């Protein structure tokens, strides 16, 4: 019975850890969805956002070996690649003649390359900015920022400020995985800790850089560890207000060292996770249903379970597709709009700061 929690939500009281656990435990998916949908409507009306963007992964060569990752390679290993700055810019030029133009965002994240100096990333950002002054550069997870700080000898704040000076606009929310130490040690023992991830984000927000946050779910974690993750994000957001969107990332097991139960997360778990996130993260403006991971159709249903954003055109997704994603690699703005409309929502094209672009249709 969710009556007590329902009363709490309707009287605008904040949910506790225990409440969040009850919500994850419930089988009453319809009540949960209705409550989350109501919360989403209060924040964003009937709108659902999308962005014309391109995901670029400059390299898959990585010094870490996260056990859930099917994308990373060692230097010299079959399938390892690295892009020059010129190749990245040429790629972007190529898309100016495509259906997704005018794109407004480039989303950049990649492996922790053993040899590239920090200057390479600064040149990458300034090179893209010079070639495409109007495009927003959303780049580098907290994990990459901490790595750049190590290789440059700069502290985290100065690393961020240098990137910002060279044209970095916002940061994606990747690398958060699950903050719980025991789970993190199983998944990615070499990676920046949960506290470290939160500290980088706090510094980014202090530096005036808006970011997103994610949670990788559906592997070895339990509901308590998911709730702990959400609570830590909510606590930081109370202090900084620097997060724009939260994106639950559904684990894909194919080709990973961690493997799994041989299947992806269930649709019910995906919808529950979106809904609980919307209700618990009452201070996050947006909840994103990342269609690449949820699939086109379930991300549409997620718009009725608390999500108000489905990410974007994407175009060059590699991380989830290396791990067996069945979704397409790209969608046009028209396809995204149609998907949103058919969910009974108003499609709104946004830029990286959720400023609304063009006409609502
Ligand atoms: O950090 C890696 C995750 C993330 C797998 O901020 C996996 O707007 C599932 O963070 N199964 C990268 N997930 C993607 C990401 C993201 C995507 C879209 C939008 C935004 C945003 C951020 O993907 C990684 C990791 O947490 N990941 N391997 C896998 N096998």
CSV table of C-alpha atoms and ligand atoms in Angstrom, one decimal:
chain,number,residue,atom,x,y,z
A,1,UNK,CA,0.0,0.0,0.0
A,2,UNK,CA,1.4,3.3,-1.1
A,3,UNK,CA,-1.3,5.4,0.6
A,4,UNK,CA,1.1,7.1,3.2
A,5,UNK,CA,3.6,7.9,0.6
A,6,UNK,CA,0.9,9.1,-1.7
A,7,UNK,CA,-0.3,11.5,1.0
A,8,UNK,CA,3.2,12.7,1.5
A,9,UNK,CA,3.7,13.4,-2.1
A,10,UNK,CA,0.4,15.2,-2.5
A,11,UNK,CA,1.2,17.4,0.5
A,12,UNK,CA,4.6,18.2,-1.0
A,13,UNK,CA,6.7,16.5,1.6
A,14,UNK,CA,10.1,15.2,0.8
A,15,UNK,CA,10.5,11.5,0.5
A,16,UNK,CA,12.8,9.6,2.9
A,17,UNK,CA,15.1,6.7,2.1
A,18,UNK,CA,12.5,4.4,3.5
A,19,UNK,CA,9.8,5.9,1.3
A,20,UNK,CA,12.1,5.5,-1.8
A,21,UNK,CA,12.7,1.8,-0.9
A,22,UNK,CA,8.9,1.2,-0.6
A,23,UNK,CA,8.4,2.7,-4.0
A,24,UNK,CA,11.1,0.4,-5.5
A,25,UNK,CA,9.5,-2.5,-3.8
A,26,UNK,CA,6.0,-1.9,-4.9
A,27,UNK,CA,4.2,-3.9,-7.6
A,28,UNK,CA,1.7,-1.1,-8.0
A,29,UNK,CA,3.4,0.3,-11.0
A,30,UNK,CA,0.4,2.3,-12.1
A,31,UNK,CA,0.1,4.3,-8.9
A,32,UNK,CA,3.8,4.9,-9.0
A,33,UNK,CA,3.7,6.1,-12.6
A,34,UNK,CA,0.7,8.4,-11.9
A,35,UNK,CA,2.5,10.0,-9.0
A,36,UNK,CA,5.7,10.5,-10.9
A,37,UNK,CA,3.8,11.8,-14.0
A,38,UNK,CA,2.1,14.3,-11.7
A,39,UNK,CA,5.5,15.4,-10.3
A,40,UNK,CA,6.9,15.8,-13.8
A,41,UNK,CA,3.9,17.8,-15.0
A,42,UNK,CA,4.3,20.2,-12.0
A,43,UNK,CA,7.9,20.9,-13.2
A,44,UNK,CA,7.6,20.8,-16.9
A,45,UNK,CA,3.9,20.8,-17.8
A,46,UNK,CA,3.1,18.5,-20.7
A,47,UNK,CA,6.5,19.2,-22.4
A,48,UNK,CA,9.0,16.6,-23.4
A,49,UNK,CA,12.4,17.9,-24.5
A,50,UNK,CA,14.9,16.7,-27.1
A,51,UNK,CA,18.1,18.1,-28.5
A,52,UNK,CA,19.8,17.9,-31.9
A,53,UNK,CA,23.1,16.6,-30.9
A,54,UNK,CA,26.0,14.3,-31.9
A,55,UNK,CA,27.8,12.0,-29.6
A,56,UNK,CA,31.5,11.7,-30.3
A,57,UNK,CA,33.9,9.4,-28.5
A,58,UNK,CA,37.4,10.6,-29.4
A,59,UNK,CA,39.0,7.3,-28.3
A,60,UNK,CA,38.1,3.9,-26.8
A,61,UNK,CA,41.7,3.4,-25.5
A,62,UNK,CA,41.4,3.5,-21.7
A,63,UNK,CA,43.8,2.9,-18.8
A,64,UNK,CA,40.9,1.5,-16.7
A,65,UNK,CA,39.0,-1.7,-17.2
A,66,UNK,CA,35.5,-1.2,-15.8
A,67,UNK,CA,33.8,-4.6,-15.8
A,68,UNK,CA,30.5,-3.3,-17.2
A,69,UNK,CA,32.2,-1.6,-20.2
A,70,UNK,CA,32.3,-3.3,-23.6
A,71,UNK,CA,33.6,-0.2,-25.3
A,72,UNK,CA,37.2,0.2,-23.9
A,73,UNK,CA,40.3,-1.2,-25.4
A,74,UNK,CA,44.0,-1.3,-24.5
A,75,UNK,CA,46.5,0.5,-26.7
A,76,UNK,CA,47.4,-1.8,-29.6
A,77,UNK,CA,44.4,-4.1,-29.0
A,78,UNK,CA,42.3,-5.1,-31.9
A,79,UNK,CA,39.5,-2.5,-32.4
A,80,UNK,CA,41.3,0.3,-30.5
A,81,UNK,CA,41.0,3.7,-32.2
A,82,UNK,CA,41.8,7.3,-31.6
A,83,UNK,CA,40.6,10.4,-33.5
A,84,UNK,CA,42.6,13.4,-34.3
A,85,UNK,CA,41.1,16.8,-33.6
A,86,UNK,CA,40.9,17.4,-37.3
A,87,UNK,CA,39.0,14.1,-37.8
A,88,UNK,CA,36.5,15.2,-35.1
A,89,UNK,CA,36.0,18.6,-36.7
A,90,UNK,CA,35.6,16.9,-40.2
A,91,UNK,CA,33.0,14.5,-38.7
A,92,UNK,CA,31.0,17.5,-37.4
A,93,UNK,CA,31.3,19.3,-40.8
A,94,UNK,CA,29.9,16.1,-42.4
A,95,UNK,CA,26.8,16.4,-40.2
A,96,UNK,CA,26.1,19.9,-41.3
A,97,UNK,CA,24.7,18.4,-44.5
A,98,UNK,CA,22.6,15.8,-42.7
A,99,UNK,CA,19.0,15.7,-41.6
A,100,UNK,CA,19.9,16.6,-38.0
A,101,UNK,CA,21.2,20.0,-38.9
A,102,UNK,CA,21.1,22.6,-37.4
A,103,UNK,CA,22.6,20.6,-34.5
A,104,UNK,CA,23.2,22.6,-31.3
A,105,UNK,CA,25.3,20.2,-29.1
A,106,UNK,CA,28.2,18.0,-29.3
A,107,UNK,CA,28.5,15.4,-26.5
A,108,UNK,CA,32.1,14.2,-26.0
A,109,UNK,CA,33.3,11.5,-23.8
A,110,UNK,CA,35.9,8.7,-24.2
A,111,UNK,CA,38.5,6.5,-22.7
A,112,UNK,CA,41.2,7.7,-20.3
A,113,UNK,CA,44.0,7.7,-22.9
A,114,UNK,CA,47.5,6.7,-21.6
A,115,UNK,CA,49.4,9.2,-23.7
A,116,UNK,CA,47.3,12.2,-24.7
A,117,UNK,CA,48.3,15.2,-22.6
A,118,UNK,CA,45.8,17.6,-21.1
A,119,UNK,CA,46.7,20.1,-23.8
A,120,UNK,CA,45.2,17.7,-26.4
A,121,UNK,CA,41.8,18.0,-24.8
A,122,UNK,CA,42.1,21.8,-24.5
A,123,UNK,CA,42.9,22.0,-28.2
A,124,UNK,CA,40.0,19.7,-29.0
A,125,UNK,CA,37.6,21.9,-27.2
A,126,UNK,CA,39.0,25.2,-28.6
A,127,UNK,CA,39.3,23.7,-32.1
A,128,UNK,CA,35.6,22.6,-32.1
A,129,UNK,CA,34.5,26.0,-30.7
A,130,UNK,CA,36.5,27.8,-33.3
A,131,UNK,CA,35.0,25.8,-36.1
A,132,UNK,CA,31.4,25.8,-34.7
A,133,UNK,CA,31.1,28.9,-32.4
A,134,UNK,CA,27.4,28.4,-31.9
A,135,UNK,CA,27.5,24.8,-30.8
A,136,UNK,CA,27.4,23.9,-27.2
A,137,UNK,CA,30.2,21.6,-26.1
A,138,UNK,CA,29.0,19.2,-23.5
A,139,UNK,CA,32.1,17.2,-22.6
A,140,UNK,CA,34.0,15.0,-20.2
A,141,UNK,CA,32.6,13.0,-17.3
A,142,UNK,CA,33.8,13.6,-13.7
A,143,UNK,CA,36.0,10.6,-14.2
A,144,UNK,CA,37.8,12.2,-17.1
A,145,UNK,CA,38.2,15.5,-15.3
A,146,UNK,CA,39.9,13.7,-12.4
A,147,UNK,CA,42.2,11.9,-14.8
A,148,UNK,CA,43.0,15.3,-16.6
A,149,UNK,CA,43.8,16.7,-13.2
A,150,UNK,CA,46.2,13.9,-12.5
A,151,UNK,CA,48.0,14.1,-15.9
A,152,UNK,CA,48.2,17.9,-15.9
A,153,UNK,CA,49.2,18.4,-12.2
A,154,UNK,CA,46.4,21.0,-11.9
A,155,UNK,CA,43.9,20.7,-9.1
A,156,UNK,CA,40.3,19.8,-10.1
A,157,UNK,CA,39.1,23.4,-10.0
A,158,UNK,CA,41.9,24.7,-12.2
A,159,UNK,CA,41.4,21.8,-14.6
A,160,UNK,CA,37.7,22.7,-15.0
A,161,UNK,CA,38.5,26.4,-15.3
A,162,UNK,CA,41.0,25.8,-18.1
A,163,UNK,CA,38.5,23.7,-20.0
A,164,UNK,CA,35.8,26.3,-19.5
A,165,UNK,CA,38.2,29.0,-20.8
A,166,UNK,CA,38.8,26.9,-23.9
A,167,UNK,CA,35.1,26.5,-24.6
A,168,UNK,CA,33.6,23.8,-22.5
A,169,UNK,CA,30.0,24.7,-21.8
A,170,UNK,CA,28.4,21.8,-19.8
A,171,UNK,CA,29.3,18.3,-18.6
A,172,UNK,CA,27.5,15.0,-19.1
A,173,UNK,CA,26.6,12.9,-16.1
A,174,UNK,CA,28.5,9.7,-16.9
A,175,UNK,CA,30.9,7.8,-14.6
A,176,UNK,CA,28.7,7.9,-11.6
A,177,UNK,CA,27.8,4.2,-11.8
A,178,UNK,CA,26.7,3.4,-8.3
A,179,UNK,CA,28.3,5.3,-5.4
A,180,UNK,CA,28.2,2.4,-2.9
A,181,UNK,CA,31.8,1.3,-2.2
A,182,UNK,CA,31.2,-2.5,-2.2
A,183,UNK,CA,29.4,-2.4,-5.6
A,184,UNK,CA,31.9,0.1,-7.0
A,185,UNK,CA,34.7,-2.2,-6.0
A,186,UNK,CA,33.0,-5.1,-7.9
A,187,UNK,CA,32.3,-3.0,-11.0
A,188,UNK,CA,35.2,-0.6,-11.4
A,189,UNK,CA,37.8,-0.8,-8.7
A,190,UNK,CA,40.2,1.5,-10.6
A,191,UNK,CA,37.7,4.2,-11.1
A,192,UNK,CA,37.3,7.5,-9.2
A,193,UNK,CA,35.3,6.9,-6.0
A,194,UNK,CA,31.7,7.9,-5.5
A,195,UNK,CA,32.9,10.7,-3.2
A,196,UNK,CA,35.4,11.7,-5.8
A,197,UNK,CA,32.7,11.9,-8.5
A,198,UNK,CA,30.5,14.1,-6.3
A,199,UNK,CA,33.5,16.3,-5.4
A,200,UNK,CA,34.3,16.9,-9.1
A,201,UNK,CA,30.6,17.8,-9.7
A,202,UNK,CA,30.6,20.2,-6.8
A,203,UNK,CA,33.6,21.9,-8.1
A,204,UNK,CA,32.1,22.1,-11.6
A,205,UNK,CA,29.0,23.7,-10.2
A,206,UNK,CA,31.1,26.2,-8.3
A,207,UNK,CA,32.9,27.0,-11.5
A,208,UNK,CA,29.6,27.8,-13.1
A,209,UNK,CA,29.5,24.6,-15.2
A,210,UNK,CA,26.1,22.9,-15.3
A,211,UNK,CA,26.2,19.1,-15.4
A,212,UNK,CA,24.0,16.1,-15.5
A,213,UNK,CA,24.1,13.0,-13.2
A,214,UNK,CA,23.6,9.3,-14.0
A,215,UNK,CA,23.2,6.0,-12.2
A,216,UNK,CA,24.0,2.7,-13.9
A,217,UNK,CA,21.5,0.1,-12.6
A,218,UNK,CA,20.5,-3.4,-13.3
A,219,UNK,CA,23.8,-5.3,-12.6
A,220,UNK,CA,24.7,-6.4,-9.1
A,221,UNK,CA,23.3,-3.5,-7.0
A,222,UNK,CA,20.2,-3.7,-4.8
A,223,UNK,CA,17.4,-1.2,-4.3
A,224,UNK,CA,19.1,0.2,-1.1
A,225,UNK,CA,22.2,1.0,-3.1
A,226,UNK,CA,20.2,2.7,-5.7
A,227,UNK,CA,18.4,4.8,-3.1
A,228,UNK,CA,21.7,5.7,-1.4
A,229,UNK,CA,22.9,6.9,-4.8
A,230,UNK,CA,19.8,9.1,-5.3
A,231,UNK,CA,20.0,10.5,-1.8
A,232,UNK,CA,23.6,11.6,-2.3
A,233,UNK,CA,22.7,13.3,-5.6
A,234,UNK,CA,19.8,15.1,-3.9
A,235,UNK,CA,21.9,16.3,-1.1
A,236,UNK,CA,24.5,17.8,-3.4
A,237,UNK,CA,21.9,19.4,-5.6
A,238,UNK,CA,20.4,21.0,-2.5
A,239,UNK,CA,23.7,22.8,-2.0
A,240,UNK,CA,24.8,23.6,-5.6
A,241,UNK,CA,21.7,23.5,-7.8
A,242,UNK,CA,24.1,22.7,-10.6
A,243,UNK,CA,22.5,19.5,-12.0
A,244,UNK,CA,20.2,19.9,-14.9
A,245,UNK,CA,19.1,16.4,-15.6
A,246,UNK,CA,19.3,12.9,-14.0
A,247,UNK,CA,19.6,9.9,-16.4
A,248,UNK,CA,19.2,6.4,-15.1
A,249,UNK,CA,21.4,4.2,-17.3
A,250,UNK,CA,20.1,0.6,-17.9
A,251,UNK,CA,22.9,-1.9,-17.8
A,252,UNK,CA,23.6,-3.8,-21.0
A,253,UNK,CA,25.6,-7.0,-20.4
A,254,UNK,CA,26.7,-8.2,-23.8
A,255,UNK,CA,30.5,-8.3,-24.4
A,256,UNK,CA,31.3,-7.1,-20.9
A,257,UNK,CA,33.5,-8.8,-18.3
A,258,UNK,CA,30.8,-8.5,-15.7
A,259,UNK,CA,28.3,-10.3,-18.0
A,260,UNK,CA,25.0,-10.7,-16.2
A,261,UNK,CA,22.0,-12.7,-16.3
A,262,UNK,CA,22.2,-12.8,-20.0
A,263,UNK,CA,19.5,-10.2,-20.5
A,264,UNK,CA,18.9,-6.5,-20.2
A,265,UNK,CA,16.9,-4.8,-17.5
A,266,UNK,CA,13.2,-5.5,-17.5
A,267,UNK,CA,10.8,-2.8,-18.9
A,268,UNK,CA,9.1,-2.7,-15.5
A,269,UNK,CA,12.4,-2.0,-13.7
A,270,UNK,CA,13.2,0.7,-16.2
A,271,UNK,CA,9.9,2.4,-15.7
A,272,UNK,CA,10.1,2.1,-11.9
A,273,UNK,CA,13.6,3.6,-11.9
A,274,UNK,CA,12.5,6.5,-13.9
A,275,UNK,CA,9.4,7.1,-11.7
A,276,UNK,CA,11.2,6.7,-8.4
A,277,UNK,CA,14.0,9.0,-9.6
A,278,UNK,CA,11.4,11.7,-10.5
A,279,UNK,CA,9.8,11.4,-7.1
A,280,UNK,CA,13.0,11.3,-5.0
A,281,UNK,CA,15.0,13.9,-6.9
A,282,UNK,CA,12.5,16.6,-6.2
A,283,UNK,CA,15.3,19.3,-6.8
A,284,UNK,CA,16.3,18.1,-10.3
A,285,UNK,CA,14.6,20.0,-13.0
A,286,UNK,CA,14.7,17.1,-15.5
A,287,UNK,CA,14.6,13.3,-15.7
A,288,UNK,CA,15.9,11.9,-19.0
A,289,UNK,CA,14.8,8.7,-20.5
A,290,UNK,CA,17.8,7.9,-22.7
A,291,UNK,CA,16.2,6.2,-25.7
A,292,UNK,CA,19.4,4.6,-26.8
A,293,UNK,CA,19.4,2.5,-23.6
A,294,UNK,CA,15.7,2.1,-23.1
A,295,UNK,CA,14.8,1.6,-26.7
A,296,UNK,CA,12.6,3.9,-28.7
A,297,UNK,CA,9.3,2.5,-27.5
A,298,UNK,CA,10.0,2.2,-23.8
A,299,UNK,CA,11.5,5.7,-23.7
A,300,UNK,CA,8.2,6.9,-25.1
A,301,UNK,CA,6.3,5.1,-22.3
A,302,UNK,CA,8.8,6.5,-19.8
A,303,UNK,CA,7.4,10.0,-20.7
A,304,UNK,CA,4.2,8.9,-18.9
A,305,UNK,CA,6.2,7.7,-15.9
A,306,UNK,CA,8.0,10.9,-14.9
A,307,UNK,CA,10.5,11.5,-17.7
A,308,UNK,CA,10.4,14.8,-19.5
A,309,UNK,CA,13.4,14.5,-21.8
A,310,UNK,CA,14.5,11.8,-24.2
A,311,UNK,CA,18.1,13.1,-25.0
A,312,UNK,CA,18.6,13.6,-28.7
A,313,UNK,CA,19.5,12.7,-32.2
A,314,UNK,CA,22.8,11.2,-30.9
A,315,UNK,CA,24.0,9.8,-34.3
A,316,UNK,CA,27.2,8.1,-33.3
A,317,UNK,CA,26.4,6.0,-30.2
A,318,UNK,CA,29.2,3.5,-29.4
A,319,UNK,CA,29.2,2.8,-25.7
A,320,UNK,CA,25.8,1.0,-25.4
A,321,UNK,CA,25.9,-0.5,-28.8
A,322,UNK,CA,29.2,-2.2,-28.0
A,323,UNK,CA,27.3,-3.8,-25.1
A,324,UNK,CA,24.4,-5.1,-27.3
A,325,UNK,CA,21.9,-2.2,-27.5
A,326,UNK,CA,19.2,-3.0,-29.9
A,327,UNK,CA,18.1,0.6,-30.5
A,328,UNK,CA,19.0,2.5,-33.6
A,329,UNK,CA,22.2,4.6,-33.6
A,330,UNK,CA,20.4,7.8,-34.5
A,331,UNK,CA,17.0,9.4,-34.8
A,332,UNK,CA,16.1,12.5,-36.7
A,333,UNK,CA,14.4,15.4,-35.0
A,334,UNK,CA,11.2,14.5,-36.9
A,335,UNK,CA,11.3,11.0,-35.5
A,336,UNK,CA,11.9,12.3,-32.0
A,337,UNK,CA,9.1,14.7,-32.2
A,338,UNK,CA,6.7,12.0,-33.5
A,339,UNK,CA,7.6,9.7,-30.7
A,340,UNK,CA,6.9,12.5,-28.2
A,341,UNK,CA,3.7,13.5,-29.8
A,342,UNK,CA,2.4,10.0,-29.9
A,343,UNK,CA,2.9,9.8,-26.1
A,344,UNK,CA,0.5,12.8,-25.8
A,345,UNK,CA,3.3,15.2,-25.0
A,346,UNK,CA,4.4,18.5,-26.5
A,347,UNK,CA,7.8,18.1,-28.2
A,348,UNK,CA,10.1,20.9,-27.4
A,349,UNK,CA,13.5,21.3,-29.0
A,350,UNK,CA,16.0,22.6,-26.4
A,351,UNK,CA,19.6,23.6,-26.3
A,352,UNK,CA,22.1,22.2,-23.8
A,353,UNK,CA,20.8,24.6,-21.1
A,354,UNK,CA,17.2,23.7,-21.7
A,355,UNK,CA,16.5,27.0,-23.5
A,356,UNK,CA,13.6,26.3,-25.8
A,357,UNK,CA,14.3,26.6,-29.5
A,358,UNK,CA,12.0,27.2,-32.4
A,359,UNK,CA,8.3,26.5,-32.5
A,360,UNK,CA,6.5,24.0,-30.4
A,361,UNK,CA,4.6,21.6,-32.5
B,1,LIG,O1,29.7,6.5,-17.9
B,1,LIG,C1,29.0,2.0,-19.8
B,1,LIG,C2,27.5,3.8,-18.9
B,1,LIG,C3,27.9,6.0,-19.5
B,1,LIG,C4,27.6,0.4,-20.1
B,1,LIG,O2,24.7,13.4,-19.4
B,1,LIG,C5,26.9,1.6,-19.7
B,1,LIG,O3,23.2,13.8,-20.9
B,1,LIG,C6,24.9,0.5,-19.8
B,1,LIG,O4,26.8,8.9,-19.3
B,1,LIG,N1,25.5,-0.7,-20.2
B,1,LIG,C7,28.1,6.9,-20.7
B,1,LIG,N2,25.6,1.6,-19.5
B,1,LIG,C8,26.7,7.4,-21.1
B,1,LIG,C9,26.3,8.7,-20.4
B,1,LIG,C10,25.3,9.6,-20.9
B,1,LIG,C11,24.5,9.2,-22.0
B,1,LIG,C12,23.6,10.0,-22.5
B,1,LIG,C13,23.4,11.3,-22.0
B,1,LIG,C14,24.2,11.7,-20.9
B,1,LIG,C15,24.0,13.0,-20.4
B,1,LIG,C16,25.1,10.8,-20.4
B,1,LIG,O5,27.4,4.8,-19.9
B,1,LIG,C17,29.1,5.6,-18.7
B,1,LIG,C18,28.6,4.3,-18.0
B,1,LIG,O6,28.0,4.8,-16.8
B,1,LIG,N3,27.9,2.5,-19.5
B,1,LIG,N4,28.9,0.7,-20.2
B,1,LIG,C19,26.8,-0.8,-20.3
B,1,LIG,N5,27.4,-1.9,-20.7
